[in-house]
Short mmCIF file of C-alpha atoms and ligand atoms in Angstrom, two decimals:
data_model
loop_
_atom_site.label_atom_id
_atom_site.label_comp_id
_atom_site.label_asym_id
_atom_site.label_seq_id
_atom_site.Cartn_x
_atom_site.Cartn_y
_atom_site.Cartn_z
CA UNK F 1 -35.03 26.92 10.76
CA UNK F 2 -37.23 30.12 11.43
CA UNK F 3 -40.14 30.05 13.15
CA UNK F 4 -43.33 32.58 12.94
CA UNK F 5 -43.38 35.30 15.81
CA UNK F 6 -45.76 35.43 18.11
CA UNK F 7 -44.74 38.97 18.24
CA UNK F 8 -43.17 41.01 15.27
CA UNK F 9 -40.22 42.32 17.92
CA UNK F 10 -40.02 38.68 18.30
CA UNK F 11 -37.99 36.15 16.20
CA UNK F 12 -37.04 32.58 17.02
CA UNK F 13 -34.01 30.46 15.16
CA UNK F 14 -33.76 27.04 16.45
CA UNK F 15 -31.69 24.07 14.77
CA UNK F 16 -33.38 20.79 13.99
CA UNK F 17 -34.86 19.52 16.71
CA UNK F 18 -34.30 15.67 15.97
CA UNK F 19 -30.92 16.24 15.07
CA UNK F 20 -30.58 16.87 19.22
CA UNK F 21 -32.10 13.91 19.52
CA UNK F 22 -29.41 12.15 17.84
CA UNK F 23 -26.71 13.95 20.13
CA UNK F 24 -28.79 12.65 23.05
CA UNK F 25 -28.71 9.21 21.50
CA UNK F 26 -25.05 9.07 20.74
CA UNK F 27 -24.11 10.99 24.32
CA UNK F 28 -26.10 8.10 26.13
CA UNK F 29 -24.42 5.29 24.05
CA UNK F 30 -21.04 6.18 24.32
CA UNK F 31 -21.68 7.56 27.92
CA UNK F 32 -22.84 4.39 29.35
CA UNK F 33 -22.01 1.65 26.94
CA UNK F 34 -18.60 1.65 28.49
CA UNK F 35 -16.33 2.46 32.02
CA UNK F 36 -16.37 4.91 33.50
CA UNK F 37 -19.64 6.15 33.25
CA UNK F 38 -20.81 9.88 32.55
CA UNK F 39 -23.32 11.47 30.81
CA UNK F 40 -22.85 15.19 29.77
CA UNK F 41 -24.30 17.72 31.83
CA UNK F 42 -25.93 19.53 28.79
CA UNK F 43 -28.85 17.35 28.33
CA UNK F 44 -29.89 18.30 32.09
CA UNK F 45 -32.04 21.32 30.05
CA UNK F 46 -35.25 20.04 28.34
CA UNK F 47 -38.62 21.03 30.03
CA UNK F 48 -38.44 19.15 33.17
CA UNK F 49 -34.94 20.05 33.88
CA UNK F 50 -35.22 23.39 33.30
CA UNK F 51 -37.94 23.89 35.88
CA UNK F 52 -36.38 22.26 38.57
CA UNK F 53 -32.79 24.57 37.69
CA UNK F 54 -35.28 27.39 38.52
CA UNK F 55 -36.28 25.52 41.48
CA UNK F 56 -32.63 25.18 42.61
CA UNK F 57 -31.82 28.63 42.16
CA UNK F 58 -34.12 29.94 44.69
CA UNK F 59 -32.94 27.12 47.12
CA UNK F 60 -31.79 28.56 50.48
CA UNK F 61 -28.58 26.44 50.03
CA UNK F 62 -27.94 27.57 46.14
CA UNK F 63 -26.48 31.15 47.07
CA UNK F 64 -24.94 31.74 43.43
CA UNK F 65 -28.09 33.08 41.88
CA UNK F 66 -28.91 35.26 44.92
CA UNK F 67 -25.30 36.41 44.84
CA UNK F 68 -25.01 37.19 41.98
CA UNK F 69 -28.55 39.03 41.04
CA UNK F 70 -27.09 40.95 44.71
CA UNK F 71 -24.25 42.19 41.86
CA UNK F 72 -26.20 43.21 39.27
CA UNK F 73 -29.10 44.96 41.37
CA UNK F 74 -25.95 47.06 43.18
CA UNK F 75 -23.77 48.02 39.96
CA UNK F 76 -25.85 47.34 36.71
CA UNK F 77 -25.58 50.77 35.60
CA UNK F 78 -21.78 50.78 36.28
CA UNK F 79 -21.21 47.32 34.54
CA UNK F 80 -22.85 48.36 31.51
CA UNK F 81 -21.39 52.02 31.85
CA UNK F 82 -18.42 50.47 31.81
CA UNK F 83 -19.16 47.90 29.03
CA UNK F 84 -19.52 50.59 26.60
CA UNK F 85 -22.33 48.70 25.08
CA UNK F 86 -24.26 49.59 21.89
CA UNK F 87 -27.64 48.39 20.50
CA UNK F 88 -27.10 44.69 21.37
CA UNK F 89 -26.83 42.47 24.30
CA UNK F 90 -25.92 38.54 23.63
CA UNK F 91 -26.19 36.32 26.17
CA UNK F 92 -24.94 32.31 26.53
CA UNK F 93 -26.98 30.40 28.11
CA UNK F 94 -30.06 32.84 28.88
CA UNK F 95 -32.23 30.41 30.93
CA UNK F 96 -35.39 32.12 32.54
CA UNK F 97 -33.12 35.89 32.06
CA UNK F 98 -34.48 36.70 35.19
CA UNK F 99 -31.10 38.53 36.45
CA UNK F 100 -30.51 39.55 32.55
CA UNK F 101 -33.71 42.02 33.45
CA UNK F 102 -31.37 43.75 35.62
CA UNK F 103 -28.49 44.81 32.89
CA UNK F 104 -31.43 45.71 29.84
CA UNK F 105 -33.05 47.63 32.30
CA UNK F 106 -29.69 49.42 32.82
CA UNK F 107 -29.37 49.81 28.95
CA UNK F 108 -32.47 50.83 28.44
CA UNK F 109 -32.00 53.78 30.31
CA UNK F 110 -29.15 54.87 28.03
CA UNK F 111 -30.92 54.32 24.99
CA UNK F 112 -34.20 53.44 23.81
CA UNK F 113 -34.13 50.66 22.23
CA UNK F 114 -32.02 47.13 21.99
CA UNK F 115 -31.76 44.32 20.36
CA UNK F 116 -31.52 41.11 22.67
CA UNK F 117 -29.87 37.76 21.06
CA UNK F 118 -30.40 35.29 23.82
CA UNK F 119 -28.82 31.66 23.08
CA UNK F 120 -29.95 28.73 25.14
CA UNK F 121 -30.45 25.34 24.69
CA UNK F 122 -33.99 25.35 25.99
CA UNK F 123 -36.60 26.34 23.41
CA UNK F 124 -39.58 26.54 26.34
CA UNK F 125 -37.21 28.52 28.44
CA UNK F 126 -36.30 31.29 25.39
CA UNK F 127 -40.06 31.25 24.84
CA UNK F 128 -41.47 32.05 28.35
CA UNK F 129 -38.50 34.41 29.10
CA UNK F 130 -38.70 36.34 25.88
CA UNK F 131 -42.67 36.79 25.92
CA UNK F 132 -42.41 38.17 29.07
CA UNK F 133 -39.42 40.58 28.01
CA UNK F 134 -41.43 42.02 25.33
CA UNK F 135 -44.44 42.53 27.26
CA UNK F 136 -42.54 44.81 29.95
CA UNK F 137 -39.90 46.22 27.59
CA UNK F 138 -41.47 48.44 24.53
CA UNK F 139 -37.80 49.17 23.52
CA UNK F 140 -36.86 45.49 23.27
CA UNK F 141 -36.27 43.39 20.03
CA UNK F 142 -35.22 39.83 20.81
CA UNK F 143 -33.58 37.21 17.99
CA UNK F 144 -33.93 33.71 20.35
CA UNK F 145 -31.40 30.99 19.00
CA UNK F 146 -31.98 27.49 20.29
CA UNK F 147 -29.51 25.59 20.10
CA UNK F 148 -25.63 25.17 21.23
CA UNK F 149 -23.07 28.14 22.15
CA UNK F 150 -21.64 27.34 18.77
CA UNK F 151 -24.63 28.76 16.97
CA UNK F 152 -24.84 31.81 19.00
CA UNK F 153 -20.68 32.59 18.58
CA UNK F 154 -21.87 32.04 14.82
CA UNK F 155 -24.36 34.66 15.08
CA UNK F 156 -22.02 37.13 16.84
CA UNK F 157 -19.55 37.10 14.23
CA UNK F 158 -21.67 37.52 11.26
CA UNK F 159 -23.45 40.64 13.63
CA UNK F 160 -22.66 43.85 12.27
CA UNK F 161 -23.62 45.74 15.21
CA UNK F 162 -20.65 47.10 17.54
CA UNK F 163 -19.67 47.37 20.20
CA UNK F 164 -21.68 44.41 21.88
CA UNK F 165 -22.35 43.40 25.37
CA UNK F 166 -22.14 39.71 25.23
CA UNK F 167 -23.08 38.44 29.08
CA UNK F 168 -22.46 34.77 29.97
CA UNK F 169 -24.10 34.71 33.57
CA UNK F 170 -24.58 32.19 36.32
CA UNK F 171 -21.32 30.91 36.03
CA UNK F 172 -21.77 28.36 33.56
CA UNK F 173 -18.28 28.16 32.85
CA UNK F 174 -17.87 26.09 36.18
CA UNK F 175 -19.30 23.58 34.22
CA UNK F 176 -16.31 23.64 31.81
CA UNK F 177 -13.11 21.70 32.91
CA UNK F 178 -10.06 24.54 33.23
CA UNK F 179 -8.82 23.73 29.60
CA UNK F 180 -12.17 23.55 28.17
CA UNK F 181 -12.99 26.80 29.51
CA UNK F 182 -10.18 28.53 28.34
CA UNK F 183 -10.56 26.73 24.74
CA UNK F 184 -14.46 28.12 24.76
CA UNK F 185 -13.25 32.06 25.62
CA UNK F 186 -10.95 31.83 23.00
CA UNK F 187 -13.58 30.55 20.40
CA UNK F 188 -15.97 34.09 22.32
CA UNK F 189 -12.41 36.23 21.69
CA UNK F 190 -12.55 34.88 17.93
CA UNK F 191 -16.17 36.24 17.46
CA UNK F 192 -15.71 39.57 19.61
CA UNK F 193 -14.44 42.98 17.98
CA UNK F 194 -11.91 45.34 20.25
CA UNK F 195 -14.88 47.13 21.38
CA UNK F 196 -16.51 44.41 22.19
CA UNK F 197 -16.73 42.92 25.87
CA UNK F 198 -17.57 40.14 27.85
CA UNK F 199 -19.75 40.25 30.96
CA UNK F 200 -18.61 36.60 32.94
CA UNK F 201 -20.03 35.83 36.23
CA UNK F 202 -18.22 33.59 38.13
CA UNK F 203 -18.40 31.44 41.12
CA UNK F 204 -15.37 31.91 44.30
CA UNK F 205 -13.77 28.83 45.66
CA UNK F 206 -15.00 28.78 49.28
CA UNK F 207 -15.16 25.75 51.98
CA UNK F 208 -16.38 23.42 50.61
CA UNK F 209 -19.24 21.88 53.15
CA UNK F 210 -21.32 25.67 51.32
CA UNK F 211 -20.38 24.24 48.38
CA UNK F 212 -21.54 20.32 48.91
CA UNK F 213 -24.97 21.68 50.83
CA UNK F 214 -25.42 24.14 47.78
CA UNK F 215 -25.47 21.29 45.36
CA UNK F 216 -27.00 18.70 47.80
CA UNK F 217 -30.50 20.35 49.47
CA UNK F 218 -32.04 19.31 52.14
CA UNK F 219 -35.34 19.73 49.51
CA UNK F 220 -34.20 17.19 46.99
CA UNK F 221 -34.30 19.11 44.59
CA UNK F 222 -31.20 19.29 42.91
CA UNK F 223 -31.25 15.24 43.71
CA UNK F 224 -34.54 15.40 40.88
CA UNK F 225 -32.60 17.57 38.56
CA UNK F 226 -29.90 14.95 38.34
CA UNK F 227 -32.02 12.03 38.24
CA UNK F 228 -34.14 13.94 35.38
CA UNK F 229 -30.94 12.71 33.24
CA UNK F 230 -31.97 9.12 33.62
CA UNK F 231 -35.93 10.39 33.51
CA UNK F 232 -35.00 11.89 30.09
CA UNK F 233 -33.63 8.76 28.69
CA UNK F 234 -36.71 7.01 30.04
CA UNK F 235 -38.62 9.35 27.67
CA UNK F 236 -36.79 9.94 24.50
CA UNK F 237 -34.93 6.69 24.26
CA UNK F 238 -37.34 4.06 25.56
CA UNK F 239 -34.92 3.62 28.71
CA UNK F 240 -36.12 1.28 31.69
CA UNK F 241 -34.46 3.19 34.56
CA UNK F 242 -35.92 3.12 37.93
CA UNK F 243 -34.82 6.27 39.49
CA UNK F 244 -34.83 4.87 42.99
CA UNK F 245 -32.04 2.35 41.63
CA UNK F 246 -29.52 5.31 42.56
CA UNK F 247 -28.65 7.97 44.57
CA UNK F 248 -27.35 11.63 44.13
CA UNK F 249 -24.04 12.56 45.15
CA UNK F 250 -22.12 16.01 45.70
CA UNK F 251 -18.56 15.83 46.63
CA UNK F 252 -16.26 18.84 46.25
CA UNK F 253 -12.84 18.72 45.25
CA UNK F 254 -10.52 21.17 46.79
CA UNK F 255 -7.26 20.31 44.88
CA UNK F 256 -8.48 20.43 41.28
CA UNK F 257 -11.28 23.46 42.73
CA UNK F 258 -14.50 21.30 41.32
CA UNK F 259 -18.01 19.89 42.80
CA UNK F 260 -18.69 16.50 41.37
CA UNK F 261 -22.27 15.50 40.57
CA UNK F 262 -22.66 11.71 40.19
CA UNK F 263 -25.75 9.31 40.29
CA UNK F 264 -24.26 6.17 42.16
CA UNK F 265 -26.35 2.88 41.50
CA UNK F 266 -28.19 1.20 44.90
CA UNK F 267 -27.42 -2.39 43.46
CA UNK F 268 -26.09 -4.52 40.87
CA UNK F 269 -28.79 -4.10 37.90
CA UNK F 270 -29.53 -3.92 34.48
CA UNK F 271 -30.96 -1.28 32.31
CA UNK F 272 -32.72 -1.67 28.62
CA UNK F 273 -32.36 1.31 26.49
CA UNK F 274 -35.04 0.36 23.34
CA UNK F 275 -34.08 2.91 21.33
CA UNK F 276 -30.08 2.18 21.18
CA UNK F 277 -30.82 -2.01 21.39
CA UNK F 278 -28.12 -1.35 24.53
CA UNK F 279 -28.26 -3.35 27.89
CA UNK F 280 -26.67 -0.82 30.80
CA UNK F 281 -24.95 -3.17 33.53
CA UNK F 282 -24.40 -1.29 36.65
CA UNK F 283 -22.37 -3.17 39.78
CA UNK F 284 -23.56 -1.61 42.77
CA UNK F 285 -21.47 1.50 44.34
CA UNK F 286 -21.21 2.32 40.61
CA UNK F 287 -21.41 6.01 39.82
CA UNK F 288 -22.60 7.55 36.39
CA UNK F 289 -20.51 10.96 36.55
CA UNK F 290 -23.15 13.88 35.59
CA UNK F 291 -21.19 17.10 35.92
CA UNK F 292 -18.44 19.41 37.32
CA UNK F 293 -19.39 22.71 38.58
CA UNK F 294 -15.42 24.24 38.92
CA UNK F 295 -14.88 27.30 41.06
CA UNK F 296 -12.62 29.77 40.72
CA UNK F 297 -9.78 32.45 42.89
CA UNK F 298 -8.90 35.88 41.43
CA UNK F 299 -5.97 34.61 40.07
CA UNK F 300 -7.20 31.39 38.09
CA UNK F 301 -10.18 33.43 36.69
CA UNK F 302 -7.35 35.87 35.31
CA UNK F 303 -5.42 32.81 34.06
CA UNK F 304 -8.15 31.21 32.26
CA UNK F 305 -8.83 34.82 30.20
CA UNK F 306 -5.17 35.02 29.44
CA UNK F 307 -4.94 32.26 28.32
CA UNK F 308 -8.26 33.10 25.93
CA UNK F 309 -6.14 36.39 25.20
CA UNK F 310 -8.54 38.27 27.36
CA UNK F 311 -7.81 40.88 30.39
CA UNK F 312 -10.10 41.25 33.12
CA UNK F 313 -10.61 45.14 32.69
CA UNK F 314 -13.31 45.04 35.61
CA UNK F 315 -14.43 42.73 38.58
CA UNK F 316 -17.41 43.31 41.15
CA UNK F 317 -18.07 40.68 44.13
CA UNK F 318 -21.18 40.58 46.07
CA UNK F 319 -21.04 41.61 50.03
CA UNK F 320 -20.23 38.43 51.03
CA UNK F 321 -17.53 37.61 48.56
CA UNK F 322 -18.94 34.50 46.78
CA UNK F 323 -19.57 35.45 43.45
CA UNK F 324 -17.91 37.63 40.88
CA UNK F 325 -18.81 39.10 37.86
CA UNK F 326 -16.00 39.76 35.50
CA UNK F 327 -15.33 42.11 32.42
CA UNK F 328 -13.47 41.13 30.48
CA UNK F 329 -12.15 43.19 27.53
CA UNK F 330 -9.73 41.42 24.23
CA UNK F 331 -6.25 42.07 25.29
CA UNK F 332 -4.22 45.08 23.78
CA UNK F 333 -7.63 47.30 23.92
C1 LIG A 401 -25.80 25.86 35.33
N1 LIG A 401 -24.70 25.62 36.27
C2 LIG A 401 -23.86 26.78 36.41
C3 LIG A 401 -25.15 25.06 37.55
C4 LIG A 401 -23.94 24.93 38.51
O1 LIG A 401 -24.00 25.51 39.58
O2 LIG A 401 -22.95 24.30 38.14
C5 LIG A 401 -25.82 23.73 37.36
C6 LIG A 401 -26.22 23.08 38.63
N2 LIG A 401 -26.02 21.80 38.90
C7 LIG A 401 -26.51 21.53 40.08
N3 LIG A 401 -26.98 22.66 40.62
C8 LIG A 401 -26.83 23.61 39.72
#
């Protein structure tokens, strides 16, 4: 579906809204009908959880958005000097594009204008970000597409335009496992020309009571944005779940290099779901797994784009060494 522009530099393609409510529905039901538990960490996104991800990200404890904005502010004209880019900057998983400012203000000052093709699952977050885009950027066209990564890769192949920038920032591909990861940058290699490249950020294995206290606040606040997952089914699928029933838990993983986010039940209890006719039993100590956020060394973040048939042609860390953002270029160009 296409939706009217509020602007005519503006245009917004978003798939059918109730056929994500069916994903919902069937994530929740085979998610918690049986053992172990787990719900999938993409349905943290709609309104609510989408405001309190911006909330997390200026956390004092969530360094990877300070990290890696620290990147961008320091070598945006390099990174897209580098990049090679054209007319057109994709990015997965745009969110607010508050750090994305950083590279189209780079490429605006090579060219005058650009076309901007962010993808994200939130329709209310593509609609704040991109108003307030065009209102500072004269030189700025934006194509929004709500919906899944699969949609935007879609997009990008049928694009004429070369060579692209395609940026997937924040590193959202910790919340891949390793092989899922690699199976994704092969499905972005598919879609990319030679000229193409890929603009990863990525967060750095560190020790891991950072990495527990980044994804466990003293605030809350990333406690709410898990909990929103039960919220949510409260709201879209009649569920009866009292969010004090459970608690939020962070525990990092050294071996397999992964932060686990889980919502643990206080108690033995029972949940209705109305609109799935499904009765959740919960014993208590019970967790519901919510999400991996996997970190990466130099030499696994190389192995995963090999293994995509990808080379990391460039790599810039912040001062501190948290955070990386990664170039990557097909292999043989
Ligand atoms: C979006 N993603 C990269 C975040 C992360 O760090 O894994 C999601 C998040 N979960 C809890 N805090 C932030």
């Amino acid at each position: 579906m296409q939706s009217a522009a509020p602007a005519s530099r503006y245009t917004l393609f978003e798939s059918d809204p109730h056929a994500q409510r069916a994903s919902l529905a069937e994530a929740v039901a085979q998610g918690l009908g049986g053992e172990p538990k787990s719900l999938p960490c993409r349905f943290f996104y709609d309104a609510q959880g989408s405001a309190l991800f911006e909330e997390i990200c200026r956390l004092p404890e969530y360094y990877l958005t300070r990290a890696e904005r620290e990147i961008l502010e320091d070598r945006a004209d390099e990174i897209v000097a580098r990049s090679g880019a054209g007319g057109l900057l994709v990015e997965l998983g745009s969110g607010s594009a508050s750090k994305t400012r950083l590279l189209i203000e780079a490429l605006l000052r090579r060219r005058r204008s650009l076309r901007y093709v962010p993808i994200d699952i939130s329709r209310s977050a593509l609609a704040e970000s991109s108003q307030a885009l065009l209102a500072d950027y004269p030189g700025l066209e934006i194509h929004a597409i709500a919906g899944e990564y699969q949609q935007g890769l879609r997009h990008l192949r049928a694009d004429p335009e070369a060579p692209r920038l395609i940026a997937w920032l924040g590193s959202n591909i910790g919340n891949f496992d390793r092989a899922g990861a690699a199976s994704f940058l092969t499905d972005v290699r598919r879609a990319m020309r030679e000229r193409d490249r890929l603009l990863v950020g990525i967060d750095l294995r560190k020790d891991g009571r950072i990495l527990e206290c980044a994804y466990d606040d003293a605030a809350g606040v990333t406690a709410r944005f898990n909990g929103n997952l039960l919220a949510r089914i409260n709201r879209e699928l009649g569920g009866r779940f009292d969010l004090g029933g459970f608690r939020h838990e962070a525990v990092w993983h050294e071996k397999e290099g992964r932060v686990e986010l889980s919502l643990v039940s206080r108690r033995d209890q029972e949940v209705a779901i109305r609109a799935l006719d499904l009765v959740v039993k919960l014993r208590e100590g019970e967790r519901i797994h919510t999400e991996d956020s996997f970190k990466y060394s130099p030499e696994e973040i190389a192995e995963v784009a090999s293994a995509a048939g990808l080379r990391v042609a460039a790599r810039w860390l912040d001062a501190a060494k948290r955070f990386c953002l990664n170039l990557l270029a097909p292999h043989g160009d």
